[in-house]
Tab-separated table of C-alpha atoms in Angstrom:
chain	number	residue	atom	x	y	z
A	243	UNK	CA	88.876	3.146	138.516
A	244	UNK	CA	86.707	2.852	141.670
A	245	UNK	CA	83.278	4.423	142.055
A	246	UNK	CA	84.576	7.345	144.185
A	247	UNK	CA	87.134	8.390	141.575
A	248	UNK	CA	84.550	8.186	138.796
A	249	UNK	CA	82.123	10.396	140.781
A	250	UNK	CA	84.768	13.117	141.308
A	251	UNK	CA	85.684	13.118	137.609
A	252	UNK	CA	82.028	13.482	136.581
A	253	UNK	CA	81.559	16.371	139.065
A	254	UNK	CA	84.587	18.236	137.767
A	255	UNK	CA	83.474	17.843	134.151
A	256	UNK	CA	79.992	19.046	134.991
A	257	UNK	CA	81.427	22.090	136.803
A	258	UNK	CA	83.674	22.964	133.847
A	259	UNK	CA	80.806	22.753	131.352
A	260	UNK	CA	78.669	24.966	133.552
A	261	UNK	CA	81.428	27.577	133.801
A	262	UNK	CA	81.885	27.727	130.031
A	263	UNK	CA	78.182	27.978	129.426
A	264	UNK	CA	77.902	30.890	131.850
A	265	UNK	CA	80.914	32.778	130.558
A	266	UNK	CA	78.774	35.192	128.528
A	267	UNK	CA	76.851	36.197	131.638
A	268	UNK	CA	80.142	37.005	133.398
A	269	UNK	CA	83.002	34.817	134.396
A	270	UNK	CA	83.900	37.166	137.165
A	271	UNK	CA	80.725	36.332	139.064
A	272	UNK	CA	81.865	32.724	139.447
A	273	UNK	CA	85.162	33.746	141.011
A	274	UNK	CA	85.703	33.934	144.722
A	275	UNK	CA	84.709	37.283	146.305
A	276	UNK	CA	88.318	38.358	146.738
A	277	UNK	CA	89.023	37.934	143.014
A	278	UNK	CA	85.753	39.214	141.569
A	279	UNK	CA	86.586	42.774	142.733
A	280	UNK	CA	89.625	42.991	140.427
A	281	UNK	CA	89.177	44.855	137.028
A	282	UNK	CA	88.975	42.873	133.870
A	283	UNK	CA	92.282	42.666	132.050
A	284	UNK	CA	92.166	43.878	128.446
A	285	UNK	CA	94.345	42.426	125.779
A	286	UNK	CA	97.116	44.892	124.570
A	287	UNK	CA	95.495	45.278	121.126
A	288	UNK	CA	92.106	46.070	122.653
A	289	UNK	CA	93.634	48.692	124.980
A	290	UNK	CA	95.434	50.413	122.084
A	291	UNK	CA	92.266	50.451	119.985
A	292	UNK	CA	90.290	51.969	122.852
A	293	UNK	CA	92.939	54.670	123.344
A	294	UNK	CA	92.910	55.545	119.624
A	295	UNK	CA	89.117	55.696	119.640
A	296	UNK	CA	89.133	58.139	122.551
A	297	UNK	CA	91.839	60.297	120.896
A	298	UNK	CA	89.906	60.378	117.612
A	299	UNK	CA	86.765	61.493	119.434
A	300	UNK	CA	88.696	64.361	121.071
A	301	UNK	CA	90.150	65.426	117.717
A	302	UNK	CA	86.704	65.442	116.141
A	303	UNK	CA	85.444	67.748	118.910
A	304	UNK	CA	88.393	70.127	118.402
A	305	UNK	CA	87.807	70.222	114.630
A	306	UNK	CA	84.168	71.101	115.147
A	307	UNK	CA	85.185	73.914	117.531
A	308	UNK	CA	87.706	75.294	115.008
A	309	UNK	CA	85.174	75.151	112.188
A	310	UNK	CA	82.663	77.105	114.245
A	311	UNK	CA	85.109	79.976	114.946
A	312	UNK	CA	87.060	80.057	111.660
A	313	UNK	CA	86.596	82.757	109.008
A	314	UNK	CA	86.940	82.431	105.258
A	315	UNK	CA	88.808	84.715	102.871
A	316	UNK	CA	85.454	85.831	101.468
A	317	UNK	CA	84.206	86.850	104.907
A	318	UNK	CA	87.425	88.807	105.533
A	319	UNK	CA	87.049	90.553	102.169
A	320	UNK	CA	83.468	91.491	103.081
A	321	UNK	CA	84.687	92.993	106.361
A	322	UNK	CA	87.318	94.979	104.477
A	323	UNK	CA	84.637	96.176	102.079
A	324	UNK	CA	82.505	97.496	104.931
A	325	UNK	CA	85.489	99.285	106.445
A	326	UNK	CA	86.352	100.801	103.081
A	327	UNK	CA	82.866	102.303	102.997
A	328	UNK	CA	83.488	103.777	106.487
A	329	UNK	CA	86.737	105.349	105.253
A	330	UNK	CA	84.936	106.675	102.164
A	331	UNK	CA	82.379	108.408	104.399
A	332	UNK	CA	85.211	110.202	106.222
A	333	UNK	CA	86.889	111.146	102.937
A	334	UNK	CA	83.615	112.555	101.635
A	335	UNK	CA	83.434	114.793	104.728
A	336	UNK	CA	87.080	115.783	104.222
A	337	UNK	CA	86.413	116.872	100.670
A	338	UNK	CA	83.827	119.393	101.842
A	339	UNK	CA	86.574	121.263	103.686
A	340	UNK	CA	89.257	120.932	101.019
A	341	UNK	CA	87.686	123.596	98.830
A	342	UNK	CA	87.757	125.960	101.826
A	343	UNK	CA	91.435	125.158	102.382
A	344	UNK	CA	92.154	125.869	98.749
A	345	UNK	CA	90.344	129.213	99.013
A	346	UNK	CA	92.257	130.159	102.157
A	347	UNK	CA	95.620	129.263	100.619
A	348	UNK	CA	94.860	131.403	97.562
A	349	UNK	CA	93.778	134.267	99.809
A	350	UNK	CA	96.988	134.017	101.833
A	351	UNK	CA	99.059	133.912	98.661
A	352	UNK	CA	97.423	137.116	97.453
A	353	UNK	CA	97.910	138.896	100.779
A	354	UNK	CA	101.397	137.731	101.718
A	355	UNK	CA	102.860	140.265	99.275
A	356	UNK	CA	100.894	143.047	100.988
A	357	UNK	CA	102.127	141.866	104.380
A	358	UNK	CA	105.693	141.779	103.112
A	359	UNK	CA	106.082	145.534	103.135
A	360	UNK	CA	105.128	145.641	106.803
A	361	UNK	CA	107.482	142.782	107.519
A	362	UNK	CA	110.307	144.555	105.711
A	363	UNK	CA	109.481	147.834	107.436
A	364	UNK	CA	109.315	146.000	110.718
A	365	UNK	CA	112.833	144.708	110.213
A	366	UNK	CA	114.027	148.306	109.898
A	367	UNK	CA	112.140	149.293	113.030
A	368	UNK	CA	113.403	146.262	114.939
A	369	UNK	CA	116.374	148.209	116.192
A	370	UNK	CA	114.176	150.518	118.240
A	371	UNK	CA	110.892	148.612	118.502
A	372	UNK	CA	112.106	145.913	120.868
A	373	UNK	CA	108.555	144.900	121.701
A	374	UNK	CA	107.901	143.569	118.195
A	375	UNK	CA	107.991	139.749	117.924
A	376	UNK	CA	110.597	139.601	115.193
A	377	UNK	CA	112.338	136.222	115.342
A	378	UNK	CA	114.634	137.074	112.442
A	379	UNK	CA	117.082	139.382	114.227
A	380	UNK	CA	115.714	142.400	112.355
A	381	UNK	CA	117.459	141.521	109.105
A	382	UNK	CA	115.604	142.729	106.028
A	383	UNK	CA	117.156	140.034	103.851
A	384	UNK	CA	115.846	137.337	106.169
A	385	UNK	CA	112.357	138.847	106.080
A	386	UNK	CA	112.488	138.848	102.317
A	387	UNK	CA	113.459	135.196	102.455
A	388	UNK	CA	110.542	134.554	104.811
A	389	UNK	CA	108.094	136.064	102.350
A	390	UNK	CA	109.629	134.098	99.482
A	391	UNK	CA	109.489	130.822	101.432
A	392	UNK	CA	105.915	131.582	102.464
A	393	UNK	CA	104.910	131.971	98.830
A	394	UNK	CA	106.585	128.661	97.950
A	395	UNK	CA	104.945	126.927	100.891
A	396	UNK	CA	101.496	128.188	99.941
A	397	UNK	CA	102.026	127.169	96.330
A	398	UNK	CA	103.059	123.646	97.404
A	399	UNK	CA	99.994	123.435	99.643
A	400	UNK	CA	97.750	124.366	96.736
A	401	UNK	CA	99.287	121.662	94.524
A	402	UNK	CA	98.882	119.008	97.234
A	403	UNK	CA	95.254	119.950	97.883
A	404	UNK	CA	94.310	119.749	94.199
A	405	UNK	CA	96.114	116.434	93.786
A	406	UNK	CA	94.354	114.968	96.811
A	407	UNK	CA	91.001	116.247	95.581
A	408	UNK	CA	91.437	114.149	92.425
A	409	UNK	CA	92.667	111.034	94.284
A	410	UNK	CA	89.966	111.183	96.938
A	411	UNK	CA	87.241	111.666	94.316
A	412	UNK	CA	88.449	108.542	92.508
A	413	UNK	CA	88.491	106.559	95.749
A	414	UNK	CA	85.009	107.629	96.835
A	415	UNK	CA	83.544	106.890	93.389
A	416	UNK	CA	85.053	103.383	93.310
A	417	UNK	CA	83.868	102.559	96.829
A	418	UNK	CA	80.369	103.839	96.057
A	419	UNK	CA	80.264	101.537	93.019
A	420	UNK	CA	81.424	98.539	95.093
A	421	UNK	CA	78.735	95.830	95.382
A	422	UNK	CA	79.714	93.469	98.205
A	423	UNK	CA	76.984	91.003	97.191
A	424	UNK	CA	78.825	90.155	93.974
A	425	UNK	CA	81.323	87.305	93.963
A	426	UNK	CA	83.847	89.455	92.093
A	427	UNK	CA	83.792	92.121	94.829
A	428	UNK	CA	86.635	90.441	96.744
A	429	UNK	CA	89.074	91.290	93.969
A	430	UNK	CA	87.884	94.901	93.792
A	431	UNK	CA	88.097	95.213	97.581
A	432	UNK	CA	91.720	94.049	97.484
A	433	UNK	CA	92.568	96.568	94.748
A	434	UNK	CA	90.859	99.380	96.668
A	435	UNK	CA	92.772	98.502	99.835
A	436	UNK	CA	96.057	98.815	97.956
A	437	UNK	CA	94.901	102.064	96.324
A	438	UNK	CA	93.956	103.453	99.743
A	439	UNK	CA	97.361	102.541	101.169
A	440	UNK	CA	99.565	103.607	98.256
A	441	UNK	CA	97.751	106.675	96.918
A	442	UNK	CA	94.962	107.901	99.186
A	443	UNK	CA	96.847	107.740	102.495
A	444	UNK	CA	99.996	109.222	100.976
A	445	UNK	CA	98.048	112.172	99.558
A	446	UNK	CA	96.119	112.618	102.785
A	447	UNK	CA	99.274	112.797	104.922
A	448	UNK	CA	100.917	115.171	102.449
A	449	UNK	CA	97.945	117.552	102.641
A	450	UNK	CA	98.010	117.276	106.434
A	451	UNK	CA	101.669	118.357	106.471
A	452	UNK	CA	101.114	121.223	104.029
A	453	UNK	CA	98.095	122.498	105.958
A	454	UNK	CA	100.098	122.350	109.193
A	455	UNK	CA	102.775	124.515	107.549
A	456	UNK	CA	100.103	126.926	106.337
A	457	UNK	CA	98.682	127.141	109.849
A	458	UNK	CA	102.122	127.929	111.274
A	459	UNK	CA	102.695	130.523	108.567
A	460	UNK	CA	99.359	132.143	109.378
A	461	UNK	CA	100.151	132.185	113.091
A	462	UNK	CA	103.546	133.816	112.502
A	463	UNK	CA	102.104	136.460	110.192
A	464	UNK	CA	99.211	137.203	112.518
A	465	UNK	CA	101.478	137.482	115.554
A	466	UNK	CA	103.635	140.012	113.762
A	467	UNK	CA	100.736	142.065	112.389
A	468	UNK	CA	98.893	142.144	115.731
A	469	UNK	CA	101.980	143.273	117.613
A	470	UNK	CA	102.823	145.841	114.961
A	471	UNK	CA	99.251	147.137	114.931
A	472	UNK	CA	99.324	147.466	118.724
A	473	UNK	CA	102.684	149.228	118.634
A	474	UNK	CA	101.770	151.840	116.025
A	475	UNK	CA	98.545	152.566	117.893
A	476	UNK	CA	100.579	154.150	120.680
A	477	UNK	CA	103.392	155.878	118.765
A	478	UNK	CA	104.222	157.389	115.382
A	479	UNK	CA	107.869	156.427	115.658
A	480	UNK	CA	107.371	153.382	113.442
A	481	UNK	CA	105.937	155.494	110.632
A	482	UNK	CA	108.677	158.057	110.940
A	483	UNK	CA	111.323	155.345	110.577
A	484	UNK	CA	109.662	153.451	107.725
A	485	UNK	CA	107.972	156.075	105.508
A	486	UNK	CA	110.488	155.472	102.747
A	487	UNK	CA	109.320	151.855	102.581
A	488	UNK	CA	105.582	152.386	102.995
A	489	UNK	CA	105.233	155.463	100.727
A	490	UNK	CA	101.455	155.843	101.277
A	491	UNK	CA	100.023	158.294	103.796
A	492	UNK	CA	99.888	157.188	107.405
A	493	UNK	CA	96.108	157.088	107.709
A	494	UNK	CA	95.642	154.721	104.774
A	495	UNK	CA	98.504	152.525	105.930
A	496	UNK	CA	97.176	152.349	109.474
A	497	UNK	CA	93.698	151.541	108.211
A	498	UNK	CA	94.958	148.885	105.831
A	499	UNK	CA	97.124	147.310	108.512
A	500	UNK	CA	94.230	147.157	110.982
A	501	UNK	CA	91.886	145.681	108.386
A	502	UNK	CA	94.491	143.151	107.269
A	503	UNK	CA	95.114	142.071	110.849
A	504	UNK	CA	91.404	141.611	111.549
A	505	UNK	CA	90.824	139.739	108.295
A	506	UNK	CA	93.762	137.399	108.899
A	507	UNK	CA	92.680	136.753	112.485
A	508	UNK	CA	89.144	135.807	111.453
A	509	UNK	CA	90.080	133.714	108.455
A	510	UNK	CA	92.916	131.980	110.278
A	511	UNK	CA	90.537	131.021	113.099
A	512	UNK	CA	88.123	129.431	110.633
A	513	UNK	CA	90.955	127.690	108.820
A	514	UNK	CA	92.417	126.238	112.021
A	515	UNK	CA	89.027	124.941	113.189
A	516	UNK	CA	88.536	123.041	109.936
A	517	UNK	CA	92.148	121.898	109.905
A	518	UNK	CA	91.686	120.305	113.347
A	519	UNK	CA	88.755	118.290	111.975
A	520	UNK	CA	90.841	117.210	108.986
A	521	UNK	CA	93.725	116.266	111.279
A	522	UNK	CA	91.428	114.166	113.473
A	523	UNK	CA	90.147	112.314	110.414
A	524	UNK	CA	93.694	111.519	109.284
A	525	UNK	CA	94.579	110.184	112.736
A	526	UNK	CA	91.469	108.003	112.679
A	527	UNK	CA	91.703	106.680	109.112
A	528	UNK	CA	95.476	106.148	108.808
A	529	UNK	CA	95.594	103.178	111.248
A	530	UNK	CA	92.308	101.868	109.842
A	531	UNK	CA	93.776	101.747	106.331
A	532	UNK	CA	96.866	99.967	107.672
A	533	UNK	CA	94.630	97.364	109.340
A	534	UNK	CA	92.873	96.845	105.991
A	535	UNK	CA	96.271	96.112	104.452
A	536	UNK	CA	97.004	93.524	107.155
A	537	UNK	CA	93.666	91.783	106.550
A	538	UNK	CA	94.242	91.883	102.797
A	539	UNK	CA	97.603	90.146	103.227
A	540	UNK	CA	95.882	87.467	105.323
A	541	UNK	CA	93.280	86.975	102.586
A	542	UNK	CA	96.080	86.410	100.070
A	543	UNK	CA	97.545	83.759	102.369
A	544	UNK	CA	94.220	81.964	102.877
A	545	UNK	CA	92.939	82.015	99.304
A	546	UNK	CA	95.093	80.417	96.557
A	547	UNK	CA	93.394	82.607	93.917
A	548	UNK	CA	94.649	85.756	95.660
A	549	UNK	CA	98.032	84.196	96.321
A	550	UNK	CA	98.572	83.771	92.570
A	551	UNK	CA	97.517	87.343	91.866
A	552	UNK	CA	99.724	88.802	94.542
């Protein structure tokens, strides 16, 4: 080997050693300018690991977000408990009017028999008193049936009111005794939700229907009595045609009819005003109770303890 060849070999070896020694500072810097601009090429395993690391970081962020907005079965039960107390406040207000409804129904039951003689007499007069609002074609038998059905309707209303008074009292007492701070309250809340749906709401709607029927009955009776009272104020023909049915003297009958009409008008107005308040409460609380049921079902799905008890 000549001296020139030996010199070149030594230079190449020196250059290679220098490149290896400087690899930690960056092999790219020793490349020509045109190559140093290219990105570093990762090995396939390194690229996959980096991708998994990034995906794991994203999943961790999503889990933290879900944890921050999630709600536990206990928290849902507490919300249901607070809403039960709102419903109980409405029921307590309802109960104040129920005794008035019961009194009105009893009063109507006592007076419907007294009105019946005017209704029966009115059916006789229907043939000539065309102005009277008699929707029963002037048939005495139908009027008798009306009075009989009215008595049955009022009796059914009284039964429903008394039944609901007992159910609502039980509900209010249990909600008042509910302590949401206790761990065992979740179970009691669930039981109260089911009681509200199965018993309280059913009784409430039944009373609503019976009171609506009572209101319609009152309106029909009042319409007849007012028209009859107006009619006999301008003619004695009604009395002449119906004396055999009324039997008492005209003055007493006219006075009683006028007093009965006024009393029914006043009491019916008070009844209807309170019934509207009751009706509004039912429309407010019925969907609220149904929402409590939906939340309770969700609690049973979330909590294994409730799922077993379901």
